[in-house]
Coordinates of C-alpha atoms and ligand atoms in Angstrom, one line a residue:
M830 CA 30.4 -15.1 -19.2
D831 CA 32.5 -16.9 -16.9
K832 CA 34.0 -19.9 -19.3
T833 CA 33.4 -22.4 -16.6
M834 CA 29.6 -21.8 -16.2
R835 CA 29.1 -21.7 -20.3
D836 CA 27.9 -25.2 -20.3
L837 CA 25.8 -25.6 -17.0
Q838 CA 21.9 -24.9 -16.7
F839 CA 20.5 -22.1 -15.3
A840 CA 19.6 -23.5 -11.6
T841 CA 23.3 -24.6 -11.5
V842 CA 24.8 -21.4 -12.6
A843 CA 22.5 -19.4 -10.2
I844 CA 24.3 -21.5 -7.1
H845 CA 27.9 -22.3 -8.2
S846 CA 28.7 -18.9 -10.5
H847 CA 31.2 -16.7 -8.4
Q848 CA 30.5 -18.7 -5.5
E849 CA 33.6 -20.8 -5.1
P850 CA 34.3 -22.1 -1.3
D851 CA 36.1 -19.1 0.4
E852 CA 39.9 -19.8 -0.3
K853 CA 41.2 -19.1 2.7
T854 CA 38.9 -20.7 5.4
G855 CA 36.9 -23.1 2.8
A856 CA 33.5 -21.1 3.9
V857 CA 31.1 -23.0 1.3
I858 CA 28.8 -19.8 1.4
T859 CA 30.0 -16.5 0.3
P860 CA 31.1 -14.5 3.4
I861 CA 29.5 -11.2 4.2
Y862 CA 32.7 -9.0 3.8
Q863 CA 30.8 -6.4 6.4
T864 CA 33.7 -3.6 6.1
T865 CA 33.7 -0.4 4.9
T866 CA 37.6 -0.3 4.1
F867 CA 40.7 -2.5 2.9
A868 CA 44.3 -2.9 4.4
Q869 CA 46.8 -1.6 2.0
E870 CA 50.3 -2.9 1.6
D871 CA 51.8 0.2 0.4
A872 CA 49.9 3.3 -0.4
G873 CA 47.7 2.3 -3.3
K874 CA 48.9 -1.3 -3.1
H875 CA 45.7 -3.4 -2.3
K876 CA 44.4 -6.6 -3.3
G877 CA 41.7 -5.3 -5.4
Y878 CA 39.2 -3.4 -3.1
D879 CA 40.3 -0.2 -1.3
Y880 CA 36.9 0.9 -0.6
S881 CA 33.5 -0.9 -0.3
R882 CA 31.6 2.1 -2.2
S883 CA 33.8 1.3 -5.1
G884 CA 34.0 -2.4 -4.6
N885 CA 33.2 -5.5 -2.2
P886 CA 33.9 -9.2 -2.3
T887 CA 30.3 -9.9 -1.5
R888 CA 28.9 -7.4 -4.2
T889 CA 31.4 -9.1 -6.8
A890 CA 29.9 -12.5 -6.3
L891 CA 26.3 -11.2 -6.6
E892 CA 27.4 -9.1 -9.8
G893 CA 29.4 -12.0 -11.3
C894 CA 26.6 -14.1 -10.8
L895 CA 24.1 -12.0 -12.3
A896 CA 25.8 -11.1 -15.3
D897 CA 25.9 -15.0 -15.8
L898 CA 22.7 -15.7 -15.4
E899 CA 21.6 -12.9 -18.0
G900 CA 24.1 -14.5 -20.4
G901 CA 26.2 -10.8 -20.2
E902 CA 29.8 -9.6 -19.4
H903 CA 29.3 -7.6 -16.8
G904 CA 27.0 -7.0 -13.6
L905 CA 26.7 -3.7 -11.3
C906 CA 24.8 -3.5 -8.5
F907 CA 22.8 -0.8 -7.0
A908 CA 21.0 0.0 -3.5
S909 CA 17.8 -0.4 -5.5
G910 CA 16.3 -0.6 -9.0
L911 CA 15.9 3.0 -9.3
G912 CA 19.4 3.8 -8.0
A913 CA 20.6 1.4 -11.2
L914 CA 18.1 4.0 -13.2
T915 CA 19.5 7.3 -12.0
T916 CA 23.1 5.7 -12.5
L917 CA 22.4 4.5 -15.6
S918 CA 21.0 8.0 -16.7
M919 CA 23.2 10.3 -15.5
A920 CA 26.2 7.9 -16.9
L921 CA 24.9 7.8 -20.4
F922 CA 22.6 11.0 -21.1
K923 CA 23.1 14.6 -21.0
P924 CA 20.8 17.5 -21.8
G925 CA 19.7 18.0 -25.1
D926 CA 19.3 14.1 -25.3
H927 CA 16.0 12.3 -26.3
I928 CA 15.0 9.1 -24.7
I929 CA 11.8 6.9 -25.9
C930 CA 10.4 5.1 -22.9
G931 CA 7.6 2.2 -23.3
D932 CA 4.0 4.4 -22.0
D933 CA 3.3 1.5 -19.5
V934 CA 6.6 1.5 -17.1
Y935 CA 6.8 1.3 -13.1
G936 CA 5.3 4.3 -11.4
G937 CA 8.8 5.6 -10.2
T938 CA 10.5 5.0 -13.5
Y939 CA 7.9 7.2 -14.9
R940 CA 8.4 9.6 -12.3
F941 CA 12.3 9.6 -12.4
F942 CA 12.1 10.2 -16.0
D943 CA 9.1 12.6 -16.0
K944 CA 9.7 14.8 -13.0
V945 CA 13.5 14.6 -12.3
F946 CA 15.3 14.2 -15.8
R947 CA 13.0 16.0 -17.8
P948 CA 13.9 19.3 -15.7
F949 CA 17.3 18.8 -16.1
G950 CA 16.9 19.0 -19.7
V951 CA 16.4 15.6 -21.1
E952 CA 13.7 15.2 -23.3
I953 CA 11.5 12.1 -22.7
D954 CA 8.5 10.5 -24.9
F955 CA 6.6 7.8 -23.6
I956 CA 5.3 5.7 -26.2
E957 CA 3.2 2.6 -26.6
L958 CA 6.1 0.2 -28.1
A959 CA 3.6 -2.8 -29.6
D960 CA 3.8 -0.9 -32.7
L961 CA 7.3 -0.7 -34.5
Q962 CA 6.3 1.9 -36.7
T963 CA 5.1 4.4 -33.8
V964 CA 8.4 3.9 -32.7
R965 CA 10.4 4.5 -35.7
Q966 CA 8.6 7.6 -36.0
A967 CA 9.3 8.6 -32.3
I968 CA 12.9 8.6 -33.4
K969 CA 14.9 11.9 -33.6
P970 CA 18.3 13.0 -34.5
N971 CA 19.1 13.8 -30.7
T972 CA 17.4 10.1 -29.9
K973 CA 19.6 8.1 -27.9
A974 CA 18.2 5.4 -26.3
I975 CA 15.1 2.7 -26.1
F976 CA 13.8 2.3 -22.8
L977 CA 11.4 -0.9 -22.3
E978 CA 9.9 -3.4 -19.9
T979 CA 8.4 -6.4 -20.7
P980 CA 5.9 -7.7 -19.5
T981 CA 5.1 -4.1 -18.3
N982 CA 4.0 -2.7 -14.6
P983 CA 1.2 -2.9 -14.1
L984 CA -0.9 -3.8 -17.4
L985 CA 1.7 -6.9 -18.4
K986 CA 1.7 -5.9 -22.0
L987 CA 4.6 -7.7 -23.9
V988 CA 7.4 -5.6 -26.3
D989 CA 8.5 -7.8 -29.1
I990 CA 12.5 -7.4 -27.8
E991 CA 14.2 -8.8 -31.0
A992 CA 12.6 -6.4 -33.0
M993 CA 13.1 -3.5 -30.3
A994 CA 16.9 -4.1 -30.3
A995 CA 16.9 -4.6 -34.2
L996 CA 15.0 -0.9 -34.5
A997 CA 17.6 0.3 -31.9
K998 CA 20.5 -1.0 -33.5
E999 CA 19.8 -0.1 -37.1
H1000 CA 19.3 3.7 -35.7
N1001 CA 22.3 3.5 -33.3
L1002 CA 20.3 3.9 -30.0
I1003 CA 21.1 2.2 -26.9
S1004 CA 18.5 -0.7 -26.0
I1005 CA 17.9 -0.9 -22.5
L1006 CA 15.5 -3.7 -21.0
D1007 CA 14.0 -3.4 -17.7
N1008 CA 13.3 -7.3 -16.9
T1009 CA 12.2 -7.2 -13.3
F1010 CA 8.9 -8.7 -13.9
A1011 CA 10.3 -11.8 -16.0
S1012 CA 13.9 -12.0 -14.2
P1013 CA 16.6 -14.2 -16.3
Y1014 CA 14.8 -17.2 -15.5
L1015 CA 12.1 -16.6 -17.8
Q1016 CA 13.6 -14.1 -20.3
Q1017 CA 16.8 -13.2 -21.3
G1018 CA 17.0 -9.8 -23.3
L1019 CA 20.8 -9.6 -24.3
K1020 CA 20.5 -12.7 -26.7
Y1021 CA 17.7 -10.8 -28.6
G1022 CA 20.6 -8.0 -29.2
I1023 CA 19.5 -5.6 -26.1
D1024 CA 22.3 -3.9 -24.7
I1025 CA 21.8 -3.0 -20.7
I1026 CA 19.4 -5.2 -18.7
L1027 CA 17.9 -3.6 -15.8
H1028 CA 16.6 -5.2 -12.4
S1029 CA 14.9 -4.2 -9.2
T1030 CA 16.5 -7.2 -7.6
T1031 CA 14.2 -6.2 -5.0
K1032 CA 11.8 -8.4 -6.7
Y1033 CA 12.0 -11.9 -8.0
I1034 CA 16.1 -11.9 -7.6
G1035 CA 15.9 -11.4 -4.0
G1036 CA 12.6 -13.1 -3.8
H1037 CA 12.1 -12.9 -0.3
S1038 CA 10.6 -9.2 0.2
D1039 CA 13.8 -8.8 2.6
V1040 CA 16.1 -6.4 0.8
V1041 CA 15.8 -3.6 -1.9
G1042 CA 18.5 -3.4 -5.0
G1043 CA 19.2 -3.2 -8.4
A1044 CA 21.5 -4.3 -10.9
L1045 CA 22.5 -3.5 -14.5
V1046 CA 23.8 -6.5 -16.9
L1047 CA 25.8 -5.3 -20.2
R1048 CA 26.0 -7.5 -23.2
D1049 CA 29.8 -6.6 -23.8
D1050 CA 32.4 -3.8 -22.7
T1051 CA 31.0 -0.7 -24.4
Y1052 CA 29.5 0.8 -21.5
R1053 CA 31.2 -0.7 -18.7
Q1054 CA 34.0 1.8 -17.7
V1055 CA 31.5 4.7 -17.7
L1056 CA 29.0 2.7 -15.7
R1057 CA 31.4 1.6 -13.5
F1058 CA 32.9 5.1 -12.8
H1059 CA 29.1 6.4 -12.3
Q1060 CA 28.6 3.8 -10.0
N1061 CA 31.2 5.0 -7.9
S1062 CA 30.7 8.6 -8.4
L1063 CA 26.9 8.5 -7.3
G1064 CA 27.5 6.0 -4.9
A1065 CA 24.3 4.1 -4.9
T1066 CA 25.7 1.0 -4.4
P1067 CA 24.3 -1.8 -2.1
D1068 CA 26.3 -2.6 1.4
P1069 CA 27.5 -6.1 2.0
F1070 CA 24.9 -7.6 3.5
A1071 CA 22.1 -6.4 1.2
S1072 CA 24.5 -7.9 -1.6
W1073 CA 24.7 -11.2 0.6
L1074 CA 20.7 -11.2 0.9
T1075 CA 20.4 -11.0 -2.6
L1076 CA 22.7 -13.7 -3.8
R1077 CA 21.0 -15.8 -0.8
G1078 CA 17.8 -15.5 -3.0
L1079 CA 19.2 -15.5 -6.2
K1080 CA 20.1 -19.3 -5.3
T1081 CA 16.9 -20.6 -5.6
L1082 CA 15.4 -18.4 -8.3
A1083 CA 14.7 -21.3 -10.7
V1084 CA 12.9 -23.3 -8.3
R1085 CA 10.8 -20.3 -7.0
M1086 CA 10.1 -19.0 -10.7
K1087 CA 8.6 -22.6 -11.3
A1088 CA 6.3 -22.5 -8.5
H1089 CA 5.5 -18.6 -9.3
C1090 CA 4.6 -19.5 -12.9
A1091 CA 2.7 -22.7 -12.0
N1092 CA 0.4 -20.8 -9.4
A1093 CA -0.3 -17.9 -11.4
M1094 CA -1.3 -19.8 -14.4
A1095 CA -3.6 -21.7 -12.4
L1096 CA -5.0 -18.7 -10.5
A1097 CA -5.5 -17.0 -13.8
E1098 CA -7.4 -19.3 -15.3
F1099 CA -9.9 -19.8 -12.4
M1100 CA -10.6 -16.0 -12.3
E1101 CA -11.2 -15.7 -16.1
S1102 CA -13.8 -18.2 -15.7
H1103 CA -15.3 -16.1 -12.1
P1104 CA -18.7 -14.2 -13.4
N1105 CA -16.9 -11.3 -10.8
V1106 CA -14.3 -10.7 -12.9
E1107 CA -14.5 -8.5 -15.6
Q1108 CA -11.1 -9.5 -17.3
V1109 CA -7.9 -11.1 -16.5
V1110 CA -4.6 -10.0 -17.8
Y1111 CA -2.0 -13.0 -17.8
P1112 CA 0.5 -13.8 -20.7
G1113 CA -0.5 -16.9 -20.1
L1114 CA -3.8 -17.1 -21.0
P1115 CA -5.0 -17.6 -25.0
S1116 CA -7.1 -14.2 -24.1
H1117 CA -3.7 -12.0 -24.2
P1118 CA -3.7 -10.4 -27.1
Q1119 CA 0.2 -11.1 -27.4
H1120 CA 0.1 -14.4 -26.1
Q1121 CA 2.1 -15.9 -28.9
L1122 CA 5.0 -13.5 -28.6
A1123 CA 5.0 -14.4 -24.9
R1124 CA 5.5 -17.8 -26.3
K1125 CA 8.2 -16.4 -28.5
Q1126 CA 10.2 -14.8 -26.3
M1127 CA 9.8 -16.1 -22.3
N1128 CA 10.1 -19.2 -21.2
D1129 CA 7.0 -19.4 -18.9
F1130 CA 4.7 -16.5 -18.3
G1131 CA 5.6 -15.2 -14.8
G1132 CA 3.7 -14.6 -11.4
M1133 CA 2.0 -11.2 -12.2
I1134 CA -1.6 -11.1 -12.9
S1135 CA -3.6 -8.0 -13.2
V1136 CA -7.3 -8.1 -12.9
R1137 CA -10.4 -6.1 -13.5
I1138 CA -12.8 -6.6 -10.8
R1139 CA -16.8 -6.2 -12.0
G1140 CA -18.0 -3.4 -9.7
G1141 CA -15.5 -0.8 -9.9
L1142 CA -13.5 1.0 -7.2
D1143 CA -15.6 -0.2 -4.0
A1144 CA -15.6 -3.8 -5.2
S1145 CA -12.0 -3.7 -5.8
R1146 CA -11.5 -2.4 -2.4
T1147 CA -13.5 -5.2 -0.7
F1148 CA -11.8 -7.8 -2.8
M1149 CA -8.2 -6.7 -1.8
K1150 CA -9.5 -6.1 1.7
S1151 CA -11.2 -9.6 2.1
L1152 CA -8.2 -11.5 0.7
K1153 CA -6.4 -13.4 3.8
L1154 CA -3.3 -14.7 2.3
F1155 CA -2.6 -11.9 -0.3
T1156 CA -1.6 -8.9 1.5
L1157 CA -2.1 -5.5 0.5
A1158 CA 0.8 -4.1 -0.2
E1159 CA 3.2 -2.6 -3.0
S1160 CA 6.0 -4.7 -4.5
L1161 CA 6.1 -8.0 -6.2
G1162 CA 8.2 -11.0 -6.6
G1163 CA 8.4 -12.4 -3.1
I1164 CA 7.5 -15.8 -1.9
E1165 CA 4.5 -14.5 -0.5
S1166 CA 1.4 -13.2 -2.3
L1167 CA 0.7 -10.1 -2.6
V1168 CA -2.0 -7.6 -3.9
E1169 CA -1.8 -3.9 -4.8
H1170 CA -4.0 -1.2 -6.3
P1171 CA -1.9 0.5 -9.3
A1172 CA -4.0 3.7 -9.4
L1173 CA -4.0 4.4 -6.1
M1174 CA -0.6 2.7 -5.2
T1175 CA 2.4 2.1 -7.2
H1176 CA 1.2 3.9 -10.1
A1177 CA -0.1 6.8 -8.3
S1178 CA 2.7 9.5 -9.2
I1179 CA 1.3 8.9 -12.7
E1180 CA -1.2 11.9 -13.5
P1181 CA -4.9 10.8 -13.7
E1182 CA -5.6 11.2 -17.2
V1183 CA -2.0 9.4 -18.1
R1184 CA -3.4 6.6 -16.1
A1185 CA -6.8 6.5 -17.8
G1186 CA -5.1 6.7 -21.3
L1187 CA -3.4 3.7 -20.4
G1188 CA -5.7 1.4 -18.9
I1189 CA -5.2 1.9 -15.5
T1190 CA -8.7 1.7 -13.9
D1191 CA -10.2 2.3 -10.7
N1192 CA -11.3 -1.4 -10.8
L1193 CA -7.6 -3.1 -11.9
V1194 CA -5.9 -4.7 -9.0
R1195 CA -2.6 -6.0 -9.5
L1196 CA -1.6 -9.6 -7.8
S1197 CA 1.9 -11.0 -7.4
V1198 CA 1.6 -14.5 -6.8
G1199 CA 3.7 -16.3 -4.3
I1200 CA 4.6 -19.7 -4.1
E1201 CA 2.2 -21.0 -1.3
D1202 CA 0.2 -23.9 -2.0
I1203 CA -2.6 -23.3 -5.1
R1204 CA -5.3 -24.7 -3.2
D1205 CA -5.1 -21.9 -0.5
L1206 CA -4.6 -19.5 -3.0
K1207 CA -7.5 -20.4 -5.0
A1208 CA -10.0 -20.6 -1.8
D1209 CA -8.9 -17.4 -0.8
I1210 CA -9.4 -15.6 -4.1
A1211 CA -12.7 -17.4 -4.5
Q1212 CA -13.7 -16.0 -0.7
A1213 CA -13.0 -12.5 -1.7
L1214 CA -14.7 -12.3 -5.1
E1215 CA -17.7 -13.8 -3.4
K1216 CA -17.4 -10.9 -1.0
A1217 CA -16.9 -8.4 -3.9
A1218 CA -19.8 -9.7 -5.5
A1219 CA -22.0 -9.1 -3.0
L1220 CA -21.2 -5.9 -2.6
A1221 CA -21.9 -5.2 -6.4
K1222 CA -25.1 -6.6 -6.5
V1223 CA -26.3 -4.1 -3.9
Ligands
LIG1125 O1 11.8 -0.4 -5.9 P1 13.5 -0.4 -6.5 O2 14.2 -1.8 -5.9 O3 13.8 0.7 -6.4 O4 12.7 -0.6 -8.4 C1 12.4 -0.1 -8.9 C2 11.7 -0.5 -10.1 C3 12.2 -0.9 -11.2 N1 11.5 -1.5 -12.2 C4 10.4 -2.1 -12.1 C5 9.7 -3.0 -13.1 C6 9.5 -1.9 -10.6 O5 8.4 -2.9 -10.7 C7 10.1 -1.7 -9.8 C8 9.8 -1.2 -8.4 N2 8.4 -1.5 -8.6 C9 7.8 -1.8 -7.0 C10 7.9 -1.3 -6.1 C11 6.0 -2.1 -7.7 O6 5.2 -2.5 -6.6 O7 5.6 -2.4 -8.9

């Protein structure tokens, strides 16, 4: 972490880390260095930048700020969350290696590991990470890493970060945490011993549903060189404007997360008491089986809720279509509320029998609760549940 940031609070770091006024012009906001290349004084002699795939000052500001917010040494940004995942995977694993991955992860993460990386010769096991003994038994001589999400997408299951990082350390494995759902405001895995944090910055970090991006944050120097080399060699890097938009979003992460969490908590409580809802899954509810773990490792409970609507697929479709403020769309973490159907949308690339085994049922609906006024969101959910209930009764 940048020494000057060490004693400052999260919201302050988000606004000031690596974002000093521009030395040359005094511009208060980090400029968009919209250039592909940089003049060299002599062949090979430059001011630290030679080509924007390899590095760009706007991206450097974002990478440094993210590293400080996660409490890490280095940040590396990518064109998407999957760009971060594929670069990390190509850099750290080779055919014959074995990776343990949580069984409930973003559909695109599953698809990459299962359909792209497995044929490449890397062994992957998707397993339930809640039980440490199961994970222990899955470790083989060629196991190289444990990859986890917490809270998971879409079932909002929790993984004990500290226990998983300790287990990885004990067996000399790399621990990688996809922190997209929580964001560094709610959860910082590096302090629990995780080696590498992954983000889809498309979500809470960007926060406005207007820029796709990804990031890795490293606890220390161990993987810096190999990851920087692959970041440049594979080329899945963000352009200067994407970096700038993400940095702009990041500045307000603290205030946005507070509002997301407050709204989600209120909606989760409201839906849990509604007769047309079969189950509400939200880490902030005492009914969540890992509520205590959430209290331990998260500062608050996040903006994502999964809910099972009474009446099956038809009632769920009616519910989603009847919502007026929640837009039916993939993605999450923006200021506006979204609703989506994991089985038909974000997790459709997972085989139906695997999905069913996980509990991604046809009546499971995922809400990304935005920061609109809670009274409007509640009214919207109430009227859509009434419509779904009317259908369920027919
Ligand atoms: O979309 P991209 O920026 O490439 O990030 C992929 C990704 C990685 N990790 C998690 C936990 C994610 O949720 C995602 C993307 N997720 C969605 C698009 C979604 O609607 O769930």
